[in-house]
Amino acid sequence: SQTIHQWPATLVQPVGSPLSLECTVEGTSNPNLYWYRQAAGRGLQLLFYSVGIGQISSEVPQNLSASRPQDRQFILSSKKLLLSDSGFYLCAWNRVTGWRTDTQYFGPGTRLTVL
Amino acid sequence: AQSVTQPDIHITVSEGASLELRCNYSYGATPYLFWYVQSPGQGLQLLLKYFSGDTLVQGIKGFEAEFKRSQSSFNLRKPSVHWSDAAEYFCAVGARDMRFGAGTRLTVKP
């Protein structure tokens, strides 16, 4: 069966510090990978998605970036965090199935607090 | 592009009462439709999904949803709510990409 991991579970960082969040998927190959952010009391905002190694699409311009160095690894980074980067970050994966987007499976999330 | 509307931001029901959460979508063809649940501080868990066929879909935890093409709706229902159902519920539409509704927060009164 497939599992998705996110690390770390919680993180408290000062403004201006760098960020690296990691997401790994097990039990599948060549998944689509996604990074979402949830601000407090808000819905899901898609940040990045990737259909393959080195292929990253950005949905929202911001000071965050994403990379996919391996097939099942997706990393979210920032060189300098802003207060507005605080939130709950979710990684998700799914399979490519035709013209419609299939079920996305979510990781447990990372709670980021920027002080 | 598709869009999803969850008209109710917050719903409160008594334990044991029935529940219906509304979801409306906009898309030219029939997309995939999903309901997810999120407990505080956790990721989203898939409750059920509609791809094709029978318009009444059964999911986990006693939930069901009905796809109504004429109304572009995919409402989630449960006949008897339990205190553990208190959570945030998200409807989603899968077409060229996945779009999520803003969510409905469910509070269950004892």
XYZ file of C-alpha atoms in Angstrom:
225
model
C 0.000 0.000 0.000
C 1.013 3.606 -0.463
C 2.005 5.945 2.345
C 2.966 9.586 2.400
C 5.212 11.160 4.994
C 5.907 14.771 5.889
C 8.740 16.070 7.978
C 8.873 17.863 10.338
C 5.435 17.750 11.969
C 5.823 21.167 13.569
C 8.287 23.971 13.080
C 8.812 27.369 14.673
C 11.130 29.679 12.749
C 12.120 33.330 13.019
C 11.345 35.799 10.254
C 14.095 35.833 7.646
C 15.282 32.306 8.323
C 15.371 29.579 5.645
C 12.851 26.775 5.328
C 12.924 23.215 4.107
C 9.917 20.904 4.356
C 10.107 17.383 3.044
C 7.484 15.048 1.633
C 8.093 11.455 0.604
C 5.770 8.882 -0.896
C 6.206 5.128 -0.621
C 4.622 2.281 -2.535
C 4.071 3.949 -5.885
C 6.152 5.264 -8.744
C 5.952 8.432 -10.836
C 3.226 10.053 -8.756
C 1.970 13.582 -9.227
C 2.975 15.568 -6.150
C 1.392 18.670 -4.662
C 2.091 21.258 -1.959
C -0.863 23.051 -0.371
C -1.057 25.649 2.375
C -3.878 26.248 4.816
C -3.878 29.540 6.662
C -5.761 29.530 9.967
C -9.463 28.974 9.348
C -9.025 29.088 5.589
C -9.312 26.570 2.796
C -6.602 24.889 0.766
C -4.312 26.941 -1.440
C -2.347 25.033 -4.065
C 1.260 26.215 -4.065
C 3.133 23.838 -6.374
C 2.628 20.634 -8.262
C 4.977 18.268 -10.039
C 4.359 15.608 -12.676
C 7.915 14.285 -12.671
C 11.491 14.716 -11.489
C 12.639 18.279 -11.976
C 9.217 19.376 -13.281
C 7.643 21.993 -11.021
C 4.651 24.225 -11.678
C 3.953 27.189 -9.449
C 0.400 28.288 -8.828
C 1.009 31.373 -6.715
C 3.975 33.761 -6.939
C 5.625 34.053 -3.548
C 8.906 33.639 -1.736
C 8.540 29.846 -1.632
C 10.024 27.354 -4.061
C 9.702 23.623 -4.611
C 11.988 20.927 -5.904
C 11.652 17.272 -6.801
C 15.123 15.727 -6.660
C 13.829 12.154 -6.702
C 10.723 10.458 -8.068
C 8.996 10.231 -4.699
C 10.473 13.205 -2.880
C 9.050 16.711 -2.919
C 10.668 19.582 -1.033
C 9.270 23.007 -0.184
C 11.822 25.709 0.511
C 12.287 29.349 1.262
C 15.431 31.460 1.553
C 13.814 34.007 3.886
C 10.567 33.346 5.713
C 7.885 35.987 6.128
C 5.275 36.199 8.879
C 2.639 35.481 6.245
C 4.245 32.098 5.546
C 2.809 30.733 8.776
C 0.260 28.007 8.211
C -0.387 24.342 7.831
C 1.438 22.787 4.869
C 0.069 19.693 3.253
C 1.672 17.428 0.710
C -0.459 15.206 -1.514
C 0.007 12.696 -4.310
C -2.093 11.082 -6.978
C -1.798 9.075 -10.166
C -2.245 10.283 -13.699
C -5.568 9.002 -15.040
C -6.817 10.494 -18.263
C -8.208 13.981 -18.490
C -9.700 14.131 -15.028
C -7.732 14.509 -11.815
C -7.913 11.388 -9.684
C -8.066 11.068 -5.902
C -5.411 12.998 -4.037
C -3.969 11.399 -0.920
C -2.685 13.710 1.756
C 0.141 13.574 4.230
C -0.245 14.454 7.916
C 0.895 18.040 7.394
C 3.502 20.391 8.859
C 2.479 23.211 11.173
C 4.792 26.184 10.500
C 4.847 29.182 12.801
C 6.964 32.159 11.794
C 7.731 34.562 14.641
C -11.860 26.002 -15.210
C -13.998 24.233 -12.672
C -15.146 25.769 -9.401
C -16.608 24.426 -6.176
C -18.944 26.129 -3.730
C -19.707 25.016 -0.209
C -22.404 27.470 0.870
C -22.244 26.676 4.594
C -19.131 27.822 6.439
C -20.231 26.366 9.765
C -22.963 23.916 10.721
C -23.991 22.774 14.193
C -26.032 19.624 14.700
C -26.999 17.599 17.743
C -25.526 14.176 18.238
C -27.840 11.603 16.691
C -29.393 14.088 14.270
C -29.097 13.783 10.521
C -26.600 15.802 8.544
C -26.429 17.218 5.044
C -23.502 19.261 3.791
C -23.975 21.048 0.506
C -21.618 21.198 -2.436
C -22.175 22.755 -5.849
C -19.737 22.682 -8.718
C -19.353 24.370 -12.047
C -17.847 22.528 -15.001
C -18.874 21.761 -18.564
C -18.560 17.997 -18.329
C -18.934 15.583 -15.419
C -15.791 15.744 -13.331
C -14.664 13.450 -10.586
C -16.225 14.502 -7.279
C -14.830 13.965 -3.804
C -15.544 14.586 -0.162
C -12.688 14.803 2.320
C -12.668 15.223 6.096
C -10.012 16.968 8.150
C -9.690 16.713 11.904
C -7.812 19.525 13.665
C -4.087 19.431 13.009
C -4.301 16.515 10.605
C -4.246 15.906 6.895
C -7.285 15.343 4.711
C -8.860 11.904 4.607
C -10.949 10.749 1.670
C -14.557 9.971 2.664
C -15.918 9.024 -0.734
C -15.697 9.764 -4.431
C -17.877 9.726 -7.524
C -16.427 8.793 -10.883
C -19.408 7.438 -12.833
C -22.359 5.072 -12.575
C -24.630 4.946 -9.543
C -25.252 8.499 -8.398
C -25.534 7.504 -4.735
C -22.077 6.834 -3.385
C -21.301 5.146 -0.087
C -18.223 6.118 1.849
C -16.445 5.426 5.083
C -17.743 6.258 8.563
C -21.389 5.894 7.467
C -21.346 8.819 5.036
C -22.980 8.888 1.623
C -23.256 11.457 -1.135
C -25.596 11.908 -4.047
C -24.567 13.307 -7.411
C -27.309 15.326 -9.091
C -26.285 16.366 -12.575
C -29.292 18.648 -13.087
C -28.377 20.641 -9.994
C -24.589 20.347 -10.339
C -24.546 19.197 -6.749
C -22.800 16.541 -4.703
C -24.223 16.774 -1.187
C -22.851 14.740 1.689
C -25.232 13.052 4.116
C -25.185 11.010 7.286
C -28.344 9.726 8.976
C -27.068 9.960 12.554
C -24.123 12.128 13.530
C -21.627 11.047 16.187
C -19.559 13.410 18.329
C -16.439 12.116 16.563
C -17.747 13.510 13.249
C -16.905 17.037 14.371
C -14.338 18.195 11.809
C -13.857 20.260 8.662
C -15.348 18.832 5.471
C -14.114 19.660 1.998
C -15.800 19.005 -1.310
C -13.491 18.760 -4.331
C -13.817 18.582 -8.078
C -11.287 16.751 -10.224
C -11.124 17.845 -13.839
C -7.959 19.203 -15.472
C -6.859 19.880 -11.930
C -8.280 19.502 -8.440
C -10.284 22.329 -6.922
C -11.389 22.336 -3.308
C -14.288 24.142 -1.729
C -13.655 26.500 1.162
C -14.808 23.859 3.632
C -17.659 23.431 6.104
C -16.868 23.194 9.784
C -19.136 20.763 11.607
C -19.798 21.149 15.323
C -21.676 18.377 17.125
C -23.671 19.256 20.242
C -24.070 16.637 22.954
